[in-house]
Short mmCIF file of C-alpha atoms in Angstrom, two decimals:
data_model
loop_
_atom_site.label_atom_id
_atom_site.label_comp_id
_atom_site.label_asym_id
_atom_site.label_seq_id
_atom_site.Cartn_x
_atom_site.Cartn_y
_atom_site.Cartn_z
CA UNK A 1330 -24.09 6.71 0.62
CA UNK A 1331 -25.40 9.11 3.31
CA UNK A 1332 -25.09 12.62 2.92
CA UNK A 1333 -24.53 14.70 6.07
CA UNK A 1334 -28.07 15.88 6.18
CA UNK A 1335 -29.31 12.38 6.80
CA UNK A 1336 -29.84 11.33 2.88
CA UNK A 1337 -29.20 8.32 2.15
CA UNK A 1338 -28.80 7.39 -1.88
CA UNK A 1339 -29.72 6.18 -4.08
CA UNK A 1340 -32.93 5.50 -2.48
CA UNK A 1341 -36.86 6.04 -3.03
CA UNK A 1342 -37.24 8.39 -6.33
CA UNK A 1343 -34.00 7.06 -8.20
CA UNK A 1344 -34.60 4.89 -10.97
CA UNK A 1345 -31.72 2.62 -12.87
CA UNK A 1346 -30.70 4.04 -16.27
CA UNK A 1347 -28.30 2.24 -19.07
CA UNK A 1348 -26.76 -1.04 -18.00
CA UNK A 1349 -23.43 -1.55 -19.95
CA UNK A 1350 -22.31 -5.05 -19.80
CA UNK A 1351 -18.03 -5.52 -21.17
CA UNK A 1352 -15.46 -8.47 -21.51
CA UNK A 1353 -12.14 -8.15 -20.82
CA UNK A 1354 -9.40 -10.57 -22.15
CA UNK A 1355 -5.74 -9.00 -21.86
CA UNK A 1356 -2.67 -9.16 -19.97
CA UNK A 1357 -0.43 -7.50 -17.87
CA UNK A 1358 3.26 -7.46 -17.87
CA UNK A 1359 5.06 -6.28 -14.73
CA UNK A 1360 8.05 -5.19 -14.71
CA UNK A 1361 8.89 -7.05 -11.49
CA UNK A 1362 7.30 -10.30 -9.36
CA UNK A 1363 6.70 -13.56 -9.84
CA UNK A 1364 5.25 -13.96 -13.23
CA UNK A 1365 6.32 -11.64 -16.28
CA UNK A 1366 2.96 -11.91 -17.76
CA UNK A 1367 -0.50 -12.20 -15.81
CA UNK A 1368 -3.74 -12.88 -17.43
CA UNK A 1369 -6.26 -9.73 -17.26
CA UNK A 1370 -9.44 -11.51 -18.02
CA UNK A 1371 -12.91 -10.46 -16.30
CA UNK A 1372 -16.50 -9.77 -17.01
CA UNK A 1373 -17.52 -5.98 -16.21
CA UNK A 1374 -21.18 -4.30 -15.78
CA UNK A 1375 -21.72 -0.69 -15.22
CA UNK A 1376 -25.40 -0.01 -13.67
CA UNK A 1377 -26.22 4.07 -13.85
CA UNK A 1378 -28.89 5.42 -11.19
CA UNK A 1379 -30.53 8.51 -11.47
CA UNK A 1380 -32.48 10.76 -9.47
CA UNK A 1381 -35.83 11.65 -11.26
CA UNK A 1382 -36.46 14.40 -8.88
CA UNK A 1383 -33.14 15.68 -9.76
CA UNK A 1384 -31.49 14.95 -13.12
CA UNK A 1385 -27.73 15.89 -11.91
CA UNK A 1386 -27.91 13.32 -9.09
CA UNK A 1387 -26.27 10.14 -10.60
CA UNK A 1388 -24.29 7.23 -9.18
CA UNK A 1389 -22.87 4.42 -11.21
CA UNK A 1390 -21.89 0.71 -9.86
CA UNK A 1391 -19.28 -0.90 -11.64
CA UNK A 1392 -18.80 -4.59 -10.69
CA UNK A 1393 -16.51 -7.05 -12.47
CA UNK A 1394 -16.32 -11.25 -12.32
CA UNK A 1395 -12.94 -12.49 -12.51
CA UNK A 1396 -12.01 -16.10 -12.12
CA UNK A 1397 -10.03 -15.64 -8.83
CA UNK A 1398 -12.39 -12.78 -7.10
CA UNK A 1399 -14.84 -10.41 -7.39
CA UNK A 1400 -15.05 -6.28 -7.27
CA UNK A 1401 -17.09 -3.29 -7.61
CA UNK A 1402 -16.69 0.57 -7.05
CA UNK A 1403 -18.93 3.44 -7.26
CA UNK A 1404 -18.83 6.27 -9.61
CA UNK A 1405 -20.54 10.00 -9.28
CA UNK A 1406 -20.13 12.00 -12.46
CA UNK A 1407 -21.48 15.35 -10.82
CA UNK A 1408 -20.28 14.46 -6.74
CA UNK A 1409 -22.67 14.56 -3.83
CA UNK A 1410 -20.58 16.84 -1.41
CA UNK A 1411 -19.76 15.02 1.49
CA UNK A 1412 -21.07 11.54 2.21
CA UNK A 1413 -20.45 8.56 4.14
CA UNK A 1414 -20.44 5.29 2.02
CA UNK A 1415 -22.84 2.29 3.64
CA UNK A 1416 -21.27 -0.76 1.97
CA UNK A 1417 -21.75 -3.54 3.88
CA UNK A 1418 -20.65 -7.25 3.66
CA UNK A 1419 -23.63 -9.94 4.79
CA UNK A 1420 -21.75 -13.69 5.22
CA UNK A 1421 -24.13 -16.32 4.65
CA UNK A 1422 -22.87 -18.60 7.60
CA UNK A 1423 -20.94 -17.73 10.67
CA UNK A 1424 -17.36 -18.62 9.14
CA UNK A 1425 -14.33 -17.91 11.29
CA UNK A 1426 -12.16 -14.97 10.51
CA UNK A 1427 -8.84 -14.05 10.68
CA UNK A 1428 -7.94 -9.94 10.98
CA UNK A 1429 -4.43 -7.58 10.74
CA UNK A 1430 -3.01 -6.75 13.66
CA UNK A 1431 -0.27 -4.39 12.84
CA UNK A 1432 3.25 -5.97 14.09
CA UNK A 1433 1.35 -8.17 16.52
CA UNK A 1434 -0.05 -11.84 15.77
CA UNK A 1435 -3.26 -11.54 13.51
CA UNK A 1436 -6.64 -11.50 15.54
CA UNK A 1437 -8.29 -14.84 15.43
CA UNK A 1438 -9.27 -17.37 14.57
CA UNK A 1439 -12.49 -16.11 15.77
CA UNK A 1440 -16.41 -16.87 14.35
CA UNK A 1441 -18.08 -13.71 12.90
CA UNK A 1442 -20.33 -13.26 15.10
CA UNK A 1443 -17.63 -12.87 17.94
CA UNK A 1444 -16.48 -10.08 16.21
CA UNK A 1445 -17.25 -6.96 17.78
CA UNK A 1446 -15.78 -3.83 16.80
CA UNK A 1447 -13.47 -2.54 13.74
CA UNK A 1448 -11.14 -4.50 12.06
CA UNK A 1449 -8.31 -3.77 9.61
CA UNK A 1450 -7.99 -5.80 6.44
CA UNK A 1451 -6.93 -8.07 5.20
CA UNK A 1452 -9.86 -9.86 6.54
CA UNK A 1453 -9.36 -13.61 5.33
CA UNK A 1454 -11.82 -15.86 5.75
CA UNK A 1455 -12.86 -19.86 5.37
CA UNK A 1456 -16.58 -20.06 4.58
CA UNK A 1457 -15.34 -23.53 3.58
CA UNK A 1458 -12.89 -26.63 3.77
CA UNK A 1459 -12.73 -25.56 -0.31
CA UNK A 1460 -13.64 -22.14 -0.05
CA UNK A 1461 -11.32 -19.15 1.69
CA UNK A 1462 -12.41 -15.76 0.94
CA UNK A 1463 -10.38 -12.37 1.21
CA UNK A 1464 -11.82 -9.04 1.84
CA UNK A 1465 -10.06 -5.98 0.83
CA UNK A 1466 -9.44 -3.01 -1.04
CA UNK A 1467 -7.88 -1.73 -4.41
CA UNK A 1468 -6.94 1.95 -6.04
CA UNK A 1469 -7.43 3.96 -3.16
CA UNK A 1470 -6.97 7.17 -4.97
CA UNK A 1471 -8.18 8.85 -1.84
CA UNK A 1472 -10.46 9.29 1.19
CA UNK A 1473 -9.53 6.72 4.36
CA UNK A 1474 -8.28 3.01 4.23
CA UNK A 1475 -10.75 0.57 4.31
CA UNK A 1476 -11.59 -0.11 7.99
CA UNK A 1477 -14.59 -2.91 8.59
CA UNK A 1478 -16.94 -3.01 11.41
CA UNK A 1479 -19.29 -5.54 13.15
CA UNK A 1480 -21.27 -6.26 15.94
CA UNK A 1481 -21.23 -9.19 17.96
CA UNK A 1482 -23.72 -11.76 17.29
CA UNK A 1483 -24.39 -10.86 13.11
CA UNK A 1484 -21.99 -11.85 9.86
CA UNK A 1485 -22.28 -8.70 9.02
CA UNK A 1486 -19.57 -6.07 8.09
CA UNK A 1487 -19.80 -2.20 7.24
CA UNK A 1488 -17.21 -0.33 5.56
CA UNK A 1489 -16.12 1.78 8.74
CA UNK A 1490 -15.21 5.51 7.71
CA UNK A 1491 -15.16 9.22 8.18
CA UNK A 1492 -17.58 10.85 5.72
CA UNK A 1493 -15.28 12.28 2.43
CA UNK A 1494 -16.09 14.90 0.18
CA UNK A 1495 -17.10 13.27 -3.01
CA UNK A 1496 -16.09 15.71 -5.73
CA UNK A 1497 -17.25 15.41 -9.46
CA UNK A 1498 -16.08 12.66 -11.07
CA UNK A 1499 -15.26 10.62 -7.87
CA UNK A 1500 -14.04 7.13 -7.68
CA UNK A 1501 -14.50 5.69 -4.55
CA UNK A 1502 -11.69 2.50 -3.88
CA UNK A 1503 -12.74 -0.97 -4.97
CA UNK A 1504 -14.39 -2.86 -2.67
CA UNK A 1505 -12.65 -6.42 -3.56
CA UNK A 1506 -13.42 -10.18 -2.24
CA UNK A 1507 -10.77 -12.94 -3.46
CA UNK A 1508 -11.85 -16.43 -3.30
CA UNK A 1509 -9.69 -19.79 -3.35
CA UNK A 1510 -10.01 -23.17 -2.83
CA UNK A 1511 -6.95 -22.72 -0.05
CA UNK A 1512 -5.23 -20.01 1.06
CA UNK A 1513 -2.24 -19.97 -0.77
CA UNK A 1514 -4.51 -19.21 -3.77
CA UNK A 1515 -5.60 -15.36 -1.99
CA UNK A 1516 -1.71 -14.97 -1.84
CA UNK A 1517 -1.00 -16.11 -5.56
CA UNK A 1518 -3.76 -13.67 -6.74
CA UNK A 1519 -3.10 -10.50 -8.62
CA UNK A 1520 -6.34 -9.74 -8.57
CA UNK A 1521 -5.55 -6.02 -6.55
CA UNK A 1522 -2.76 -5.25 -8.55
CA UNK A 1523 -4.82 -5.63 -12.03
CA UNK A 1524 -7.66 -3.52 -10.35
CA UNK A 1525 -5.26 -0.42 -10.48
CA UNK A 1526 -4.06 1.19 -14.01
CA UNK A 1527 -0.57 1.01 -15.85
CA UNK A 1528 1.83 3.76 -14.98
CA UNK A 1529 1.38 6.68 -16.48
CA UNK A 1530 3.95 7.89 -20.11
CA UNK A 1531 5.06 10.66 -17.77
CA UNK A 1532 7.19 8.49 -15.93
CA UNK A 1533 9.83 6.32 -17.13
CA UNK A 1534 10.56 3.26 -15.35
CA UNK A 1535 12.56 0.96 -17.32
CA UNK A 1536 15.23 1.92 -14.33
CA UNK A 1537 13.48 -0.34 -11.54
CA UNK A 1538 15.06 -3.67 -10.45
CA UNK A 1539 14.52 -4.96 -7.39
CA UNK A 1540 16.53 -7.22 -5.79
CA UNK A 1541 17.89 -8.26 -2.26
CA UNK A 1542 19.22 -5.58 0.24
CA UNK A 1543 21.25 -5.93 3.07
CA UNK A 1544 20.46 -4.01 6.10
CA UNK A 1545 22.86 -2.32 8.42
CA UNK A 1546 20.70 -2.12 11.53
CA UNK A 1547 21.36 -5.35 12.45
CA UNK A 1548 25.30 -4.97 12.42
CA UNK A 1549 25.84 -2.31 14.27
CA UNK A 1550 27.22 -2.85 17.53
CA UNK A 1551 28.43 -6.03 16.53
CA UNK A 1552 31.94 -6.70 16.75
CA UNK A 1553 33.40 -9.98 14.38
CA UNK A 1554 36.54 -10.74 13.53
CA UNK A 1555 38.42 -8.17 15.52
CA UNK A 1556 35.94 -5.67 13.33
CA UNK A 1557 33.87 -3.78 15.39
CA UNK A 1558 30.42 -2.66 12.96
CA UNK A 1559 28.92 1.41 13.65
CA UNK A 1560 27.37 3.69 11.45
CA UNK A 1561 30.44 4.84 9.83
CA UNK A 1562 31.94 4.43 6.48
CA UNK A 1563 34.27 1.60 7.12
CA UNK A 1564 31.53 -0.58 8.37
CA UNK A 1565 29.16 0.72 5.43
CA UNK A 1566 32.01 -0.35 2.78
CA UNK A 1567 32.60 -3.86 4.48
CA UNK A 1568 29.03 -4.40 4.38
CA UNK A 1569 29.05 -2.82 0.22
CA UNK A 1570 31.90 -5.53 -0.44
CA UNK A 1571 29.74 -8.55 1.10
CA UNK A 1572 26.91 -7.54 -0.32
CA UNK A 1573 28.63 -7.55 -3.99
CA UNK A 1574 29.51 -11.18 -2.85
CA UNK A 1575 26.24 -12.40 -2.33
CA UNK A 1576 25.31 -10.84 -5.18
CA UNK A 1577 22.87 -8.35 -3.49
CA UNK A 1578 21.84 -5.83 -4.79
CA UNK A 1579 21.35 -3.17 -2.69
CA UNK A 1580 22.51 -1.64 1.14
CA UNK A 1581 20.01 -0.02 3.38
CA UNK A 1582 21.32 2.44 5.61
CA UNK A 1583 18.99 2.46 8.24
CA UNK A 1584 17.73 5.81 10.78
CA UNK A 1585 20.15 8.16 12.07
CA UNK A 1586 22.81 8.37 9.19
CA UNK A 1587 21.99 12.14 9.23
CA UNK A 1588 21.56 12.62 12.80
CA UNK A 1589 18.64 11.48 15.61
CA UNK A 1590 15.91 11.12 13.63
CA UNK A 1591 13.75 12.29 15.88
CA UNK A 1592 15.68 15.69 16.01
CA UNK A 1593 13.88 18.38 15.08
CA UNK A 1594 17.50 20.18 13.77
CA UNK A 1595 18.92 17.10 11.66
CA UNK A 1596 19.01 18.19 7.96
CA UNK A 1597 18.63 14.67 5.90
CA UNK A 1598 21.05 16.73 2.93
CA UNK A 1599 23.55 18.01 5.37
CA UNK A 1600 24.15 15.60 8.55
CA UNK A 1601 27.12 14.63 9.87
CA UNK A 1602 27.83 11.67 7.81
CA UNK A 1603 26.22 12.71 4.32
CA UNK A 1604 29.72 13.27 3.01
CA UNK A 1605 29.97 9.78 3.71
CA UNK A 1606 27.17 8.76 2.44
CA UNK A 1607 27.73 10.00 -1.04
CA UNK A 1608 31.28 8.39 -1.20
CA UNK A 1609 29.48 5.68 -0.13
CA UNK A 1610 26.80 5.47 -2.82
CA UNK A 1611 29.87 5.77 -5.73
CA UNK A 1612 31.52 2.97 -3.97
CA UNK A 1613 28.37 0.90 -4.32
CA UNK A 1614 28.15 1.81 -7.89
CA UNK A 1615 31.73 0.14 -8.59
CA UNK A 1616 30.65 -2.78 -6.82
CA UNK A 1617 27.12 -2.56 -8.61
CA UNK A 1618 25.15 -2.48 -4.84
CA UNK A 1619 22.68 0.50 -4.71
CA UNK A 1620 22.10 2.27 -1.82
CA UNK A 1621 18.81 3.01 0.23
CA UNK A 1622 18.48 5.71 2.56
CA UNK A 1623 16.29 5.97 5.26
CA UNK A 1624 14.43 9.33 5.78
CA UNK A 1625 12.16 10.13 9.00
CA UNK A 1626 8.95 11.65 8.65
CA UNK A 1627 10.45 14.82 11.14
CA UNK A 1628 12.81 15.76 8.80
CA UNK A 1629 11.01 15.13 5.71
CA UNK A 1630 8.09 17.64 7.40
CA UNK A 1631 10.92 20.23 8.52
CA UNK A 1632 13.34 20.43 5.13
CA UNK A 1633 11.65 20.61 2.11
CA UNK A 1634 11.05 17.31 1.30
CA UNK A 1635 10.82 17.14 -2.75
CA UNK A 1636 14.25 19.02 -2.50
CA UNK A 1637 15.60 16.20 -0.48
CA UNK A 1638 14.58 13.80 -2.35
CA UNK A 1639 15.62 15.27 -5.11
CA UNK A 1640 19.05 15.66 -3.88
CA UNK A 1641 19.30 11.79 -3.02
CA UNK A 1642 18.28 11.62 -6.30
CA UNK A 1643 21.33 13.54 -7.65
CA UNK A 1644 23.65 11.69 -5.20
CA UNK A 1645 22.66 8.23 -7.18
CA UNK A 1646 20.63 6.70 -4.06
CA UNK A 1647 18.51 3.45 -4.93
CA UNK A 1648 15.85 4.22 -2.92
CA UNK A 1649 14.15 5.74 0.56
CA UNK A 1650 13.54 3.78 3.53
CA UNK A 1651 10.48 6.36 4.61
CA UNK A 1652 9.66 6.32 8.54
CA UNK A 1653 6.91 6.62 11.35
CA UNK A 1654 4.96 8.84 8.85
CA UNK A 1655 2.71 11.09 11.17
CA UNK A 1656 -0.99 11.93 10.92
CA UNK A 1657 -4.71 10.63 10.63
CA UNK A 1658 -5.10 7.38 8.18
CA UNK A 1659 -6.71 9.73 5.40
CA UNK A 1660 -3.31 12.07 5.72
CA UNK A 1661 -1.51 9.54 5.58
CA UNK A 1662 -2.81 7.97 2.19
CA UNK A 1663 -2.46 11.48 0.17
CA UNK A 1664 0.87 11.89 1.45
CA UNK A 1665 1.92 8.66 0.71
CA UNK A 1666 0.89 8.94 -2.79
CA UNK A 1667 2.75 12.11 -2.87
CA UNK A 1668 6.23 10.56 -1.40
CA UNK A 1669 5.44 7.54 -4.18
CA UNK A 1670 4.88 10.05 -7.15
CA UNK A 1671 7.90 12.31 -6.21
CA UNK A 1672 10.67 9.23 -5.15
CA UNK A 1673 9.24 7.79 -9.31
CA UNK A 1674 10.26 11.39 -10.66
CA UNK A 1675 13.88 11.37 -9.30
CA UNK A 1676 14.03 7.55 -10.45
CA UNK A 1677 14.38 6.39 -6.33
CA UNK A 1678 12.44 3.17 -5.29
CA UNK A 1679 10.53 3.69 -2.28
CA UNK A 1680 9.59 1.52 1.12
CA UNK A 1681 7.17 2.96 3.97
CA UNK A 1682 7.90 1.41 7.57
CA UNK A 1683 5.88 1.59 10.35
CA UNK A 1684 2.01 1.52 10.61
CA UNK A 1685 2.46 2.33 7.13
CA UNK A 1686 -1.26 2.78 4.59
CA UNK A 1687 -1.66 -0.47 3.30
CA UNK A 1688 -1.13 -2.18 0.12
CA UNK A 1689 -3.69 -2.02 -2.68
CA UNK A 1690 -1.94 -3.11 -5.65
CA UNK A 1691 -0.11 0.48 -6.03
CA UNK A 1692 2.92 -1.36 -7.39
CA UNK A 1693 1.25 -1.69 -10.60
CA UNK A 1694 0.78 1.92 -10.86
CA UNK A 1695 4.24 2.74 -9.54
CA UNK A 1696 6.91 0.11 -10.23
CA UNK A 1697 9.43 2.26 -7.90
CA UNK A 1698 6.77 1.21 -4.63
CA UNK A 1699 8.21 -2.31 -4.34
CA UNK A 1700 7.07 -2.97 -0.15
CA UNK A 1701 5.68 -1.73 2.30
CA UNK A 1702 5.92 -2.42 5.89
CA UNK A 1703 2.80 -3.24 6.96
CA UNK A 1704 3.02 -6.31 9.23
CA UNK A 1705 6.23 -6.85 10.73
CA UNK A 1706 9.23 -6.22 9.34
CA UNK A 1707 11.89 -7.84 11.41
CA UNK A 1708 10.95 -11.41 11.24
CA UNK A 1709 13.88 -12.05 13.96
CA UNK A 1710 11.64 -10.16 16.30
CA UNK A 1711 10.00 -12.13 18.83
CA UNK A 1712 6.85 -9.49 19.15
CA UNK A 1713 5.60 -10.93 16.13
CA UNK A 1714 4.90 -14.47 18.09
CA UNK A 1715 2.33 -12.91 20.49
#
């Protein structure tokens, strides 16, 4: 780390203190995904550094070895007020690299050293015909989403970001590199989701099941079989009665249900179809389809938002459909993590759209965060393809 004043630590005058060395052999149990019970098994070492000029000045690593990846994370019992954090990752050949690109195609294939510039994770990368690597993040409690940056012509990546105020008892995000003999073996990992605690006994879960939803954005406008689909409640109830026959389980009803989005004046509790909407959600619950609801970031800033989730709550929604969240990438995490906390308290599943924070195993922490919408989410649309 650097501190503001141009310190960097730990550094000349710090000495390393207890090593603790710890093996791991458990498992998890989700309550959702594609295995009901995934090996926890890893090797973990905790090196403490001290300052000998100044006894309160301690920093911890804590790495672990798993079989699929590797991880560490840094640890300061008494803080360090604000700092930047100088991780950095050094390739040992000039692999090619592939980067996120938000709804776009990913960026690359390109070499390391053409890299030049930040880049958003996942970085994925094939050191190898055997070997692919995967550069990421897990438990980002708080501070800014990992960013990486290079320069052209070196294989070597910084964590890019703002400096953050690193409180006592601070645990920064863990820096995490999967590695598989293809890439469909980054994919099957769980390695991020185990790197992020059980839920918490405050919250009771045993309600989540996720399943397939239907959508409603792309029937409206649509006319078939002398039907013509809008957002109103016939079309809603047509599309409650296919779902049951499909045997989805849940409806989204998509932006604008409670008026423009956009609109400074539409009340998410009170628009003009929420009547609807509710006789809507009881309908579902005959037919055994839950309902989503999608909520703009306007009016969840402009109504008080744990009241309106609270009321969707009360109404028997499934879940929120949260969108175009505003503010800086840092803002954006804590009030994520606030939406995810508050949407698990009134029992309502919960999807971000948009340019949304991305995934770091959260959903193993909160069972009710089942997707985000990271890359893109309409795989009809063509934008993805360029």
């Amino acid at each position: 780390f650097k501190t503001e004043d141009g310190v960097s630590f730990p550094s000349q005058g710090w000495k390393m203190g207890k090593v603790i060395r710890n093996k791991v052999n458990s498992v998890w149990k989700p309550l959702w995904g594609k295995r009901a019970v995934v090996p926890d098994k890893y090797n973990e070492m905790k090196l403490s550094f001290v300052n000998e000029a100044e006894s309160s000045d301690a920093l911890e690593i804590v790495a672990r070895a798993y079989n699929e990846g590797v991880a560490f994370r840094y640890v300061l019992p008494q803080g360090a007020g604000s700092a930047l954090e100088l991780t950095t990752f050094n390739f040992a050949g000039d692999y090619t690299a592939w980067y996120y690109n938000g709804e776009r195609h990913n960026i690359g294939p390109e070499r390391l050293t053409e890299t030049d510039g930040e880049r958003l994770p996942v970085m994925t990368v094939k050191a190898a015909e055997d070997l692919y690597l995967a550069v990421h993040e897990a438990c980002l409690d708080e501070g800014e989403p990992l960013k990486l940056k290079s320069e052209k012509g070196r294989c070597l990546f910084s964590v890019s970001a703002k400096p953050h105020l690193l409180r006592a008892g601070y645990q920064s995000a863990w820096r995490v590199v999967l590695c598989g003999n293809r890439p469909g073996d980054l994919v099957d990992s769980h390695l991020v989701e185990l790197l992020n605690p059980e839920p918490s006994g405050e919250y009771d879960f045993s309600w989540v099941k996720p399943g397939v939803a239907l959508w409603d954005w792309r029937m409206n406008g649509v006319q078939w079989e002398g039907f013509n689909y809008t957002m109103s409640y016939p079309s809603w109830e047509r599309a409650v009665d296919f779902a049951a026959e499909q045997g989805f389980a849940y409806l989204v009803l998509d932006a604008n249900w409670y008026g423009p989005e956009f609109e400074q004046g539409s009340d998410p509790v009170k628009g003009d179809k929420a009547r609807d909407v509710r006789k809507l959600i009881q309908y579902g619950k005959q037919k055994g389809v839950g309902i989503w609801l999608y909520l703009n970031d306007v009016g969840g800033r402009n109504y008080p938002l744990e009241e309106t989730l609270k009321q969707y709550g009360e109404w028997g929604a499934a879940g929120v459909k949260y969108g175009f969240m505003a503010g800086n990438p840092e803002e954006k995490n804590t009030r994520t993590k606030s939406i995810t906390e508050m949407c698990a308290r009134y029992k309502l599943f919960v999807n971000f759209h948009d340019y949304p924070v991305h995934p770091y195993g959260q959903m193993r922490t909160w069972p009710n965060a089942v997707t985000r919408e990271y890359c893109k989410a309409q795989l009809d649309g063509h934008e993805i393809f360029y």
